[in-house]
């Protein structure tokens, strides 16, 4: 599979990038609306005086000129080599990550979502030390979620902890379907040979599809080097995201029929045989949005909502 997406973009590089030779690692940060300046600022001291590491950011379509200008100011101010690409129009999550891979100069690529933060001061060193072993092709470092101060984000935090926050040993038992591009280290040549599938549009599952395909011929491992997830969403946003992601989930199952045994796929099939199950979506949405209810009930309602839309799509 190759990515033939034609993308027009402008670019801004700081002085350090122009004088650098980032042959070891390119840190790739795509964003669309989310503000990556805190992440870039946090990475800056971890890179220090090294000139063999670069930060490469992509504004996918520049939906917010003010944000783009703020990121531009941050890039100019960084002491680490940094470059900002601004796409002329939105090209999507898959094509954006593929563009970053083509533009990167490092032998290794580290994808970080714009709303992530390094887990600790040793975050980057842990990856660099693992790279020195040279015994793998890609690694997912995992992530962790802090307790939000705003109760509107409590449901997302609980869902993340119970569903996605697992150590490397637990994720290894699951395999490539536990991969996520929010904290993904991969050889540049592997990513260019196995790009993200641009047939996945909108939110979701392009990273799982990538990992399943890459695992066929490459050594994918799980690694305990979590990034901190700062971009929690409200229950309303989660409902919309899970509704929109059903189409991508259907594409994932169509491409990889053996994934039909996954819990989410089984739940969707079970719900799909219930007559008029879609009529209950209003109830599940109200339960998920009700902050006064027990969080277990809200989480269950959110999962039923997700399974309902997936049942319709598959």
PDB file of C-alpha atoms in Angstrom:
ATOM      1  CA  UNK A   1       0.000   0.000   0.000  1.00  0.00           C
ATOM      2  CA  UNK A   2       1.310   3.444  -0.938  1.00  0.00           C
ATOM      3  CA  UNK A   3       0.015   6.913  -0.114  1.00  0.00           C
ATOM      4  CA  UNK A   4      -0.468   8.945  -3.287  1.00  0.00           C
ATOM      5  CA  UNK A   5      -2.017  11.937  -1.512  1.00  0.00           C
ATOM      6  CA  UNK A   6      -0.859  15.173  -3.118  1.00  0.00           C
ATOM      7  CA  UNK A   7      -0.377  17.794  -0.442  1.00  0.00           C
ATOM      8  CA  UNK A   8       0.522  21.446  -0.745  1.00  0.00           C
ATOM      9  CA  UNK A   9       2.054  22.984   2.349  1.00  0.00           C
ATOM     10  CA  UNK A  10       4.134  25.868   3.592  1.00  0.00           C
ATOM     11  CA  UNK A  11       6.983  25.401   6.034  1.00  0.00           C
ATOM     12  CA  UNK A  12       8.791  27.251   8.772  1.00  0.00           C
ATOM     13  CA  UNK A  13      12.108  26.061  10.230  1.00  0.00           C
ATOM     14  CA  UNK A  14      13.947  27.600  13.161  1.00  0.00           C
ATOM     15  CA  UNK A  15      17.636  28.448  13.160  1.00  0.00           C
ATOM     16  CA  UNK A  16      18.601  25.282  15.025  1.00  0.00           C
ATOM     17  CA  UNK A  17      16.863  23.079  12.440  1.00  0.00           C
ATOM     18  CA  UNK A  18      18.679  24.767   9.566  1.00  0.00           C
ATOM     19  CA  UNK A  19      22.014  23.988  11.254  1.00  0.00           C
ATOM     20  CA  UNK A  20      21.138  20.458  12.322  1.00  0.00           C
ATOM     21  CA  UNK A  21      21.554  16.931  11.024  1.00  0.00           C
ATOM     22  CA  UNK A  22      18.686  15.048  12.724  1.00  0.00           C
ATOM     23  CA  UNK A  23      19.873  11.630  11.651  1.00  0.00           C
ATOM     24  CA  UNK A  24      18.764   9.719  14.759  1.00  0.00           C
ATOM     25  CA  UNK A  25      15.197  10.682  15.607  1.00  0.00           C
ATOM     26  CA  UNK A  26      12.358  12.773  14.226  1.00  0.00           C
ATOM     27  CA  UNK A  27       9.573  13.567  16.707  1.00  0.00           C
ATOM     28  CA  UNK A  28       6.392  13.944  14.669  1.00  0.00           C
ATOM     29  CA  UNK A  29       3.415  15.906  15.999  1.00  0.00           C
ATOM     30  CA  UNK A  30       0.327  16.317  13.784  1.00  0.00           C
ATOM     31  CA  UNK A  31      -2.430  18.613  15.017  1.00  0.00           C
ATOM     32  CA  UNK A  32      -5.831  19.866  13.934  1.00  0.00           C
ATOM     33  CA  UNK A  33      -7.234  22.332  16.416  1.00  0.00           C
ATOM     34  CA  UNK A  34      -5.297  20.934  19.390  1.00  0.00           C
ATOM     35  CA  UNK A  35      -2.490  23.126  20.697  1.00  0.00           C
ATOM     36  CA  UNK A  36       0.931  21.377  20.519  1.00  0.00           C
ATOM     37  CA  UNK A  37       2.937  24.240  22.037  1.00  0.00           C
ATOM     38  CA  UNK A  38       3.048  22.743  25.549  1.00  0.00           C
ATOM     39  CA  UNK A  39       4.306  19.442  24.136  1.00  0.00           C
ATOM     40  CA  UNK A  40       6.972  21.170  22.022  1.00  0.00           C
ATOM     41  CA  UNK A  41       8.094  23.211  25.015  1.00  0.00           C
ATOM     42  CA  UNK A  42       8.299  20.072  27.177  1.00  0.00           C
ATOM     43  CA  UNK A  43      10.361  18.214  24.564  1.00  0.00           C
ATOM     44  CA  UNK A  44      12.807  21.102  24.122  1.00  0.00           C
ATOM     45  CA  UNK A  45      14.874  20.549  27.317  1.00  0.00           C
ATOM     46  CA  UNK A  46      14.782  16.763  26.825  1.00  0.00           C
ATOM     47  CA  UNK A  47      16.540  17.226  23.481  1.00  0.00           C
ATOM     48  CA  UNK A  48      18.964  19.727  24.960  1.00  0.00           C
ATOM     49  CA  UNK A  49      21.993  20.527  22.800  1.00  0.00           C
ATOM     50  CA  UNK A  50      21.599  17.519  20.531  1.00  0.00           C
ATOM     51  CA  UNK A  51      21.393  18.317  16.842  1.00  0.00           C
ATOM     52  CA  UNK A  52      20.636  14.759  15.679  1.00  0.00           C
ATOM     53  CA  UNK A  53      17.006  14.993  16.860  1.00  0.00           C
ATOM     54  CA  UNK A  54      14.277  17.165  15.364  1.00  0.00           C
ATOM     55  CA  UNK A  55      10.714  18.155  16.189  1.00  0.00           C
ATOM     56  CA  UNK A  56       8.477  18.199  13.118  1.00  0.00           C
ATOM     57  CA  UNK A  57       4.925  19.534  13.479  1.00  0.00           C
ATOM     58  CA  UNK A  58       2.065  19.485  10.991  1.00  0.00           C
ATOM     59  CA  UNK A  59      -0.896  21.853  11.108  1.00  0.00           C
ATOM     60  CA  UNK A  60      -3.372  19.802   9.101  1.00  0.00           C
ATOM     61  CA  UNK A  61      -5.283  22.471   7.258  1.00  0.00           C
ATOM     62  CA  UNK A  62      -4.742  25.477   9.527  1.00  0.00           C
ATOM     63  CA  UNK A  63      -8.319  25.675  10.894  1.00  0.00           C
ATOM     64  CA  UNK A  64      -7.226  28.335  13.397  1.00  0.00           C
ATOM     65  CA  UNK A  65      -4.841  31.021  12.106  1.00  0.00           C
ATOM     66  CA  UNK A  66      -4.286  32.248  15.658  1.00  0.00           C
ATOM     67  CA  UNK A  67      -3.160  28.808  16.788  1.00  0.00           C
ATOM     68  CA  UNK A  68      -0.897  28.476  13.759  1.00  0.00           C
ATOM     69  CA  UNK A  69       0.773  31.771  14.610  1.00  0.00           C
ATOM     70  CA  UNK A  70       1.247  30.698  18.235  1.00  0.00           C
ATOM     71  CA  UNK A  71       2.872  27.450  17.078  1.00  0.00           C
ATOM     72  CA  UNK A  72       5.074  29.409  14.669  1.00  0.00           C
ATOM     73  CA  UNK A  73       6.289  31.617  17.533  1.00  0.00           C
ATOM     74  CA  UNK A  74       7.012  28.534  19.626  1.00  0.00           C
ATOM     75  CA  UNK A  75       8.983  26.881  16.815  1.00  0.00           C
ATOM     76  CA  UNK A  76      11.109  29.990  16.354  1.00  0.00           C
ATOM     77  CA  UNK A  77      11.819  30.180  20.088  1.00  0.00           C
ATOM     78  CA  UNK A  78      12.841  26.541  20.578  1.00  0.00           C
ATOM     79  CA  UNK A  79      16.540  25.808  21.010  1.00  0.00           C
ATOM     80  CA  UNK A  80      15.991  22.294  19.637  1.00  0.00           C
ATOM     81  CA  UNK A  81      15.780  21.789  15.857  1.00  0.00           C
ATOM     82  CA  UNK A  82      12.137  22.300  14.894  1.00  0.00           C
ATOM     83  CA  UNK A  83      10.085  22.716  11.755  1.00  0.00           C
ATOM     84  CA  UNK A  84       6.398  23.484  11.183  1.00  0.00           C
ATOM     85  CA  UNK A  85       4.495  22.327   8.102  1.00  0.00           C
ATOM     86  CA  UNK A  86       1.119  23.914   7.390  1.00  0.00           C
ATOM     87  CA  UNK A  87      -1.090  22.034   4.946  1.00  0.00           C
ATOM     88  CA  UNK A  88      -3.109  24.130   2.516  1.00  0.00           C
ATOM     89  CA  UNK A  89      -6.178  22.000   3.230  1.00  0.00           C
ATOM     90  CA  UNK A  90      -7.120  19.278   5.664  1.00  0.00           C
ATOM     91  CA  UNK A  91      -5.781  15.914   4.510  1.00  0.00           C
ATOM     92  CA  UNK A  92      -6.729  13.779   7.511  1.00  0.00           C
ATOM     93  CA  UNK A  93      -4.998  11.769  10.195  1.00  0.00           C
ATOM     94  CA  UNK A  94      -3.521   9.060   7.969  1.00  0.00           C
ATOM     95  CA  UNK A  95      -2.264  11.277   5.153  1.00  0.00           C
ATOM     96  CA  UNK A  96      -0.914  13.772   7.676  1.00  0.00           C
ATOM     97  CA  UNK A  97       1.178  11.157   9.451  1.00  0.00           C
ATOM     98  CA  UNK A  98       2.410   9.846   6.108  1.00  0.00           C
ATOM     99  CA  UNK A  99       3.451  13.358   5.084  1.00  0.00           C
ATOM    100  CA  UNK A 100       5.395  13.773   8.320  1.00  0.00           C
ATOM    101  CA  UNK A 101       7.173  10.463   7.693  1.00  0.00           C
ATOM    102  CA  UNK A 102       8.196  11.572   4.200  1.00  0.00           C
ATOM    103  CA  UNK A 103       9.493  14.912   5.451  1.00  0.00           C
ATOM    104  CA  UNK A 104      11.362  13.515   8.473  1.00  0.00           C
ATOM    105  CA  UNK A 105      15.146  13.150   8.358  1.00  0.00           C
ATOM    106  CA  UNK A 106      15.651  10.761  11.268  1.00  0.00           C
ATOM    107  CA  UNK A 107      16.226   7.001  11.011  1.00  0.00           C
ATOM    108  CA  UNK A 108      13.555   6.604  13.676  1.00  0.00           C
ATOM    109  CA  UNK A 109      10.211   8.349  14.010  1.00  0.00           C
ATOM    110  CA  UNK A 110       8.391   9.080  17.259  1.00  0.00           C
ATOM    111  CA  UNK A 111       4.725   9.978  16.763  1.00  0.00           C
ATOM    112  CA  UNK A 112       3.163  11.949  19.608  1.00  0.00           C
ATOM    113  CA  UNK A 113      -0.348  13.382  19.622  1.00  0.00           C
ATOM    114  CA  UNK A 114      -0.496  17.119  20.200  1.00  0.00           C
ATOM    115  CA  UNK A 115      -2.350  16.675  23.502  1.00  0.00           C
ATOM    116  CA  UNK A 116       0.294  14.371  25.012  1.00  0.00           C
ATOM    117  CA  UNK A 117       3.131  15.182  27.409  1.00  0.00           C
ATOM    118  CA  UNK A 118       6.344  13.267  28.186  1.00  0.00           C
ATOM    119  CA  UNK A 119       5.693  10.943  31.098  1.00  0.00           C
ATOM    120  CA  UNK A 120       8.831  12.059  32.936  1.00  0.00           C
ATOM    121  CA  UNK A 121      12.248  13.637  32.387  1.00  0.00           C
ATOM    122  CA  UNK A 122      13.653  10.316  31.183  1.00  0.00           C
ATOM    123  CA  UNK A 123      10.993   9.837  28.505  1.00  0.00           C
ATOM    124  CA  UNK A 124      13.163  10.615  25.498  1.00  0.00           C
ATOM    125  CA  UNK A 125      16.291   8.928  26.905  1.00  0.00           C
ATOM    126  CA  UNK A 126      14.327   5.711  27.413  1.00  0.00           C
ATOM    127  CA  UNK A 127      13.480   5.591  23.717  1.00  0.00           C
ATOM    128  CA  UNK A 128      17.028   6.498  22.664  1.00  0.00           C
ATOM    129  CA  UNK A 129      18.444   3.728  24.827  1.00  0.00           C
ATOM    130  CA  UNK A 130      15.999   1.251  23.327  1.00  0.00           C
ATOM    131  CA  UNK A 131      16.962   2.383  19.829  1.00  0.00           C
ATOM    132  CA  UNK A 132      20.574   1.505  20.618  1.00  0.00           C
ATOM    133  CA  UNK A 133      19.560  -2.140  21.082  1.00  0.00           C
ATOM    134  CA  UNK A 134      18.306  -2.148  17.478  1.00  0.00           C
ATOM    135  CA  UNK A 135      16.250  -5.316  18.051  1.00  0.00           C
ATOM    136  CA  UNK A 136      12.779  -4.158  17.014  1.00  0.00           C
ATOM    137  CA  UNK A 137      10.987  -2.207  14.289  1.00  0.00           C
ATOM    138  CA  UNK A 138       8.261  -0.387  16.217  1.00  0.00           C
ATOM    139  CA  UNK A 139       7.295   0.141  19.844  1.00  0.00           C
ATOM    140  CA  UNK A 140       4.188   1.483  21.528  1.00  0.00           C
ATOM    141  CA  UNK A 141       5.098   3.112  24.823  1.00  0.00           C
ATOM    142  CA  UNK A 142       1.579   3.355  26.271  1.00  0.00           C
ATOM    143  CA  UNK A 143      -0.004   6.301  28.036  1.00  0.00           C
ATOM    144  CA  UNK A 144      -1.362   7.421  31.370  1.00  0.00           C
ATOM    145  CA  UNK A 145      -4.143   9.795  32.331  1.00  0.00           C
ATOM    146  CA  UNK A 146      -4.079  12.228  35.226  1.00  0.00           C
ATOM    147  CA  UNK A 147      -7.165  12.865  37.318  1.00  0.00           C
ATOM    148  CA  UNK A 148      -8.932  15.876  35.770  1.00  0.00           C
ATOM    149  CA  UNK A 149      -9.880  18.826  37.951  1.00  0.00           C
ATOM    150  CA  UNK A 150     -12.949  19.544  35.824  1.00  0.00           C
ATOM    151  CA  UNK A 151     -15.644  16.919  36.424  1.00  0.00           C
ATOM    152  CA  UNK A 152     -16.798  17.234  32.799  1.00  0.00           C
ATOM    153  CA  UNK A 153     -13.767  15.153  31.828  1.00  0.00           C
ATOM    154  CA  UNK A 154     -14.130  12.530  34.541  1.00  0.00           C
ATOM    155  CA  UNK A 155     -15.921  10.000  32.326  1.00  0.00           C
ATOM    156  CA  UNK A 156     -13.159  10.101  29.708  1.00  0.00           C
ATOM    157  CA  UNK A 157     -10.486   9.656  32.366  1.00  0.00           C
ATOM    158  CA  UNK A 158     -12.238   6.613  33.833  1.00  0.00           C
ATOM    159  CA  UNK A 159     -12.815   5.104  30.400  1.00  0.00           C
ATOM    160  CA  UNK A 160      -9.144   5.563  29.498  1.00  0.00           C
ATOM    161  CA  UNK A 161      -7.897   3.993  32.712  1.00  0.00           C
ATOM    162  CA  UNK A 162     -10.174   0.971  32.525  1.00  0.00           C
ATOM    163  CA  UNK A 163      -9.920   0.307  28.783  1.00  0.00           C
ATOM    164  CA  UNK A 164      -6.595   1.590  27.498  1.00  0.00           C
ATOM    165  CA  UNK A 165      -4.087   2.125  30.312  1.00  0.00           C
ATOM    166  CA  UNK A 166      -2.148  -1.133  30.395  1.00  0.00           C
ATOM    167  CA  UNK A 167       1.499  -1.918  30.994  1.00  0.00           C
ATOM    168  CA  UNK A 168       3.665  -3.461  28.297  1.00  0.00           C
ATOM    169  CA  UNK A 169       3.136  -7.025  29.524  1.00  0.00           C
ATOM    170  CA  UNK A 170      -0.653  -6.691  29.346  1.00  0.00           C
ATOM    171  CA  UNK A 171      -0.521  -5.007  25.959  1.00  0.00           C
ATOM    172  CA  UNK A 172       1.821  -7.675  24.601  1.00  0.00           C
ATOM    173  CA  UNK A 173      -0.820 -10.304  25.353  1.00  0.00           C
ATOM    174  CA  UNK A 174      -3.270  -8.337  23.207  1.00  0.00           C
ATOM    175  CA  UNK A 175      -0.765  -7.789  20.401  1.00  0.00           C
ATOM    176  CA  UNK A 176      -0.825  -5.190  17.615  1.00  0.00           C
ATOM    177  CA  UNK A 177      -4.462  -4.225  18.211  1.00  0.00           C
ATOM    178  CA  UNK A 178      -3.285  -2.561  21.451  1.00  0.00           C
ATOM    179  CA  UNK A 179      -1.174  -0.137  19.421  1.00  0.00           C
ATOM    180  CA  UNK A 180      -1.968   3.571  19.292  1.00  0.00           C
ATOM    181  CA  UNK A 181      -0.219   6.303  17.323  1.00  0.00           C
ATOM    182  CA  UNK A 182      -0.327   8.710  20.277  1.00  0.00           C
ATOM    183  CA  UNK A 183       3.091   7.457  21.481  1.00  0.00           C
ATOM    184  CA  UNK A 184       4.545   5.331  18.692  1.00  0.00           C
ATOM    185  CA  UNK A 185       8.227   4.780  17.884  1.00  0.00           C
ATOM    186  CA  UNK A 186       8.971   3.223  14.473  1.00  0.00           C
ATOM    187  CA  UNK A 187      11.824   2.873  11.993  1.00  0.00           C
ATOM    188  CA  UNK A 188      11.464   5.450   9.240  1.00  0.00           C
ATOM    189  CA  UNK A 189      11.965   2.889   6.472  1.00  0.00           C
ATOM    190  CA  UNK A 190       9.256   0.674   7.968  1.00  0.00           C
ATOM    191  CA  UNK A 191       6.764   3.527   8.100  1.00  0.00           C
ATOM    192  CA  UNK A 192       7.526   4.542   4.538  1.00  0.00           C
ATOM    193  CA  UNK A 193       7.101   0.944   3.426  1.00  0.00           C
ATOM    194  CA  UNK A 194       3.907   0.460   5.424  1.00  0.00           C
ATOM    195  CA  UNK A 195       2.158   3.851   5.461  1.00  0.00           C
ATOM    196  CA  UNK A 196      -1.120   4.626   7.152  1.00  0.00           C
ATOM    197  CA  UNK A 197      -4.171   3.748   5.059  1.00  0.00           C
ATOM    198  CA  UNK A 198      -5.759   6.978   3.832  1.00  0.00           C
ATOM    199  CA  UNK A 199      -9.032   5.108   3.320  1.00  0.00           C
ATOM    200  CA  UNK A 200      -9.642   5.716   7.022  1.00  0.00           C
ATOM    201  CA  UNK A 201     -11.213   9.157   7.213  1.00  0.00           C
ATOM    202  CA  UNK A 202     -12.150  11.127  10.288  1.00  0.00           C
ATOM    203  CA  UNK A 203     -11.410   9.623  13.680  1.00  0.00           C
ATOM    204  CA  UNK A 204     -10.233   6.200  14.648  1.00  0.00           C
ATOM    205  CA  UNK A 205      -8.628   2.832  13.976  1.00  0.00           C
ATOM    206  CA  UNK A 206      -6.091   3.841  11.313  1.00  0.00           C
ATOM    207  CA  UNK A 207      -3.363   3.156  13.874  1.00  0.00           C
ATOM    208  CA  UNK A 208      -4.717  -0.312  14.722  1.00  0.00           C
ATOM    209  CA  UNK A 209      -4.933  -1.141  11.025  1.00  0.00           C
ATOM    210  CA  UNK A 210      -1.349   0.049  10.567  1.00  0.00           C
ATOM    211  CA  UNK A 211      -0.073  -2.106  13.417  1.00  0.00           C
ATOM    212  CA  UNK A 212      -1.884  -5.225  12.205  1.00  0.00           C
ATOM    213  CA  UNK A 213      -0.408  -4.803   8.718  1.00  0.00           C
ATOM    214  CA  UNK A 214       3.083  -3.893   9.946  1.00  0.00           C
ATOM    215  CA  UNK A 215       3.193  -6.878  12.312  1.00  0.00           C
ATOM    216  CA  UNK A 216       3.015  -9.271   9.364  1.00  0.00           C
ATOM    217  CA  UNK A 217       6.614  -8.615   8.353  1.00  0.00           C
ATOM    218  CA  UNK A 218       8.134  -6.530  11.139  1.00  0.00           C
ATOM    219  CA  UNK A 219       8.902  -6.891  14.835  1.00  0.00           C
ATOM    220  CA  UNK A 220       6.434  -4.805  16.839  1.00  0.00           C
ATOM    221  CA  UNK A 221       6.942  -4.657  20.587  1.00  0.00           C
ATOM    222  CA  UNK A 222       5.260  -3.065  23.581  1.00  0.00           C
ATOM    223  CA  UNK A 223       7.383  -0.874  25.825  1.00  0.00           C
ATOM    224  CA  UNK A 224       6.791   0.758  29.207  1.00  0.00           C
ATOM    225  CA  UNK A 225       7.480   4.418  28.454  1.00  0.00           C
ATOM    226  CA  UNK A 226       4.100   6.121  28.817  1.00  0.00           C
ATOM    227  CA  UNK A 227       3.213   9.598  27.698  1.00  0.00           C
ATOM    228  CA  UNK A 228       0.697  11.567  29.707  1.00  0.00           C
ATOM    229  CA  UNK A 229      -2.662  12.158  28.034  1.00  0.00           C
ATOM    230  CA  UNK A 230      -3.740  15.730  28.682  1.00  0.00           C
ATOM    231  CA  UNK A 231      -6.455  16.138  26.045  1.00  0.00           C
ATOM    232  CA  UNK A 232      -9.482  14.678  27.801  1.00  0.00           C
ATOM    233  CA  UNK A 233     -12.881  15.272  26.228  1.00  0.00           C
ATOM    234  CA  UNK A 234     -16.383  15.844  27.532  1.00  0.00           C
ATOM    235  CA  UNK A 235     -19.011  13.120  27.361  1.00  0.00           C
ATOM    236  CA  UNK A 236     -20.710  15.001  24.523  1.00  0.00           C
ATOM    237  CA  UNK A 237     -17.496  14.954  22.489  1.00  0.00           C
ATOM    238  CA  UNK A 238     -16.968  11.257  23.206  1.00  0.00           C
ATOM    239  CA  UNK A 239     -20.468  10.413  22.005  1.00  0.00           C
ATOM    240  CA  UNK A 240     -19.845  12.251  18.751  1.00  0.00           C
ATOM    241  CA  UNK A 241     -16.419  10.670  18.300  1.00  0.00           C
ATOM    242  CA  UNK A 242     -17.702   7.151  18.853  1.00  0.00           C
ATOM    243  CA  UNK A 243     -20.588   7.746  16.468  1.00  0.00           C
ATOM    244  CA  UNK A 244     -18.293   9.050  13.735  1.00  0.00           C
ATOM    245  CA  UNK A 245     -15.715   6.295  14.309  1.00  0.00           C
ATOM    246  CA  UNK A 246     -18.153   3.484  13.496  1.00  0.00           C
ATOM    247  CA  UNK A 247     -17.420   3.737   9.770  1.00  0.00           C
ATOM    248  CA  UNK A 248     -13.698   3.331  10.361  1.00  0.00           C
ATOM    249  CA  UNK A 249     -14.328   0.406  12.690  1.00  0.00           C
ATOM    250  CA  UNK A 250     -16.313  -1.308   9.948  1.00  0.00           C
ATOM    251  CA  UNK A 251     -13.431  -0.724   7.529  1.00  0.00           C
ATOM    252  CA  UNK A 252     -11.003  -2.252  10.036  1.00  0.00           C
ATOM    253  CA  UNK A 253     -13.089  -5.419  10.357  1.00  0.00           C
ATOM    254  CA  UNK A 254     -13.583  -5.644   6.602  1.00  0.00           C
ATOM    255  CA  UNK A 255      -9.837  -5.483   5.999  1.00  0.00           C
ATOM    256  CA  UNK A 256      -8.987  -7.877   8.840  1.00  0.00           C
ATOM    257  CA  UNK A 257     -11.806 -10.423   9.280  1.00  0.00           C
ATOM    258  CA  UNK A 258      -9.881 -12.249  12.008  1.00  0.00           C
ATOM    259  CA  UNK A 259     -10.457  -9.226  14.272  1.00  0.00           C
ATOM    260  CA  UNK A 260     -14.142 -10.179  14.479  1.00  0.00           C
ATOM    261  CA  UNK A 261     -13.272 -11.948  17.739  1.00  0.00           C
ATOM    262  CA  UNK A 262     -12.446  -8.640  19.438  1.00  0.00           C
ATOM    263  CA  UNK A 263     -14.783  -7.705  22.315  1.00  0.00           C
ATOM    264  CA  UNK A 264     -16.009  -4.581  20.545  1.00  0.00           C
ATOM    265  CA  UNK A 265     -16.911  -6.517  17.413  1.00  0.00           C
ATOM    266  CA  UNK A 266     -18.702  -9.200  19.412  1.00  0.00           C
ATOM    267  CA  UNK A 267     -20.666  -6.572  21.331  1.00  0.00           C
ATOM    268  CA  UNK A 268     -21.702  -4.869  18.102  1.00  0.00           C
ATOM    269  CA  UNK A 269     -22.876  -8.138  16.526  1.00  0.00           C
ATOM    270  CA  UNK A 270     -24.824  -9.080  19.646  1.00  0.00           C
ATOM    271  CA  UNK A 271     -26.513  -5.696  19.817  1.00  0.00           C
ATOM    272  CA  UNK A 272     -27.207  -5.774  16.096  1.00  0.00           C
ATOM    273  CA  UNK A 273     -29.527  -8.761  16.360  1.00  0.00           C
ATOM    274  CA  UNK A 274     -31.820  -6.925  18.788  1.00  0.00           C
ATOM    275  CA  UNK A 275     -34.797  -5.423  16.910  1.00  0.00           C
ATOM    276  CA  UNK A 276     -34.990  -1.637  17.022  1.00  0.00           C
ATOM    277  CA  UNK A 277     -31.859  -1.378  19.171  1.00  0.00           C
ATOM    278  CA  UNK A 278     -31.121   2.051  17.653  1.00  0.00           C
ATOM    279  CA  UNK A 279     -34.164   3.453  19.445  1.00  0.00           C
ATOM    280  CA  UNK A 280     -32.283   3.177  22.746  1.00  0.00           C
ATOM    281  CA  UNK A 281     -29.485   5.509  21.672  1.00  0.00           C
ATOM    282  CA  UNK A 282     -31.213   8.549  23.152  1.00  0.00           C
ATOM    283  CA  UNK A 283     -31.384   6.824  26.525  1.00  0.00           C
ATOM    284  CA  UNK A 284     -27.733   5.775  26.408  1.00  0.00           C
ATOM    285  CA  UNK A 285     -26.664   9.291  25.466  1.00  0.00           C
ATOM    286  CA  UNK A 286     -28.640  10.806  28.367  1.00  0.00           C
ATOM    287  CA  UNK A 287     -27.148   8.318  30.815  1.00  0.00           C
ATOM    288  CA  UNK A 288     -23.619   8.965  29.573  1.00  0.00           C
ATOM    289  CA  UNK A 289     -24.121  12.721  29.906  1.00  0.00           C
ATOM    290  CA  UNK A 290     -25.623  12.560  33.412  1.00  0.00           C
ATOM    291  CA  UNK A 291     -22.812  13.596  35.728  1.00  0.00           C
ATOM    292  CA  UNK A 292     -24.804  12.732  38.817  1.00  0.00           C
ATOM    293  CA  UNK A 293     -25.011   9.027  37.953  1.00  0.00           C
ATOM    294  CA  UNK A 294     -22.400   6.438  39.026  1.00  0.00           C
ATOM    295  CA  UNK A 295     -19.506   6.463  36.603  1.00  0.00           C
ATOM    296  CA  UNK A 296     -19.825   2.723  35.990  1.00  0.00           C
ATOM    297  CA  UNK A 297     -23.351   3.235  34.671  1.00  0.00           C
ATOM    298  CA  UNK A 298     -22.239   6.161  32.514  1.00  0.00           C
ATOM    299  CA  UNK A 299     -19.330   4.128  31.118  1.00  0.00           C
ATOM    300  CA  UNK A 300     -21.630   1.200  30.299  1.00  0.00           C
ATOM    301  CA  UNK A 301     -24.035   3.547  28.515  1.00  0.00           C
ATOM    302  CA  UNK A 302     -21.182   5.041  26.500  1.00  0.00           C
ATOM    303  CA  UNK A 303     -20.022   1.590  25.427  1.00  0.00           C
ATOM    304  CA  UNK A 304     -23.565   0.617  24.425  1.00  0.00           C
ATOM    305  CA  UNK A 305     -23.794   3.799  22.363  1.00  0.00           C
ATOM    306  CA  UNK A 306     -20.523   2.921  20.620  1.00  0.00           C
ATOM    307  CA  UNK A 307     -21.590  -0.672  19.978  1.00  0.00           C
ATOM    308  CA  UNK A 308     -24.939   0.484  18.602  1.00  0.00           C
ATOM    309  CA  UNK A 309     -23.360   2.631  15.905  1.00  0.00           C
ATOM    310  CA  UNK A 310     -20.801  -0.049  15.146  1.00  0.00           C
ATOM    311  CA  UNK A 311     -23.609  -2.593  14.739  1.00  0.00           C
ATOM    312  CA  UNK A 312     -25.199  -0.384  12.135  1.00  0.00           C
ATOM    313  CA  UNK A 313     -21.921   0.115  10.265  1.00  0.00           C
ATOM    314  CA  UNK A 314     -20.829  -3.516  10.121  1.00  0.00           C
TER     315      UNK A 314
END
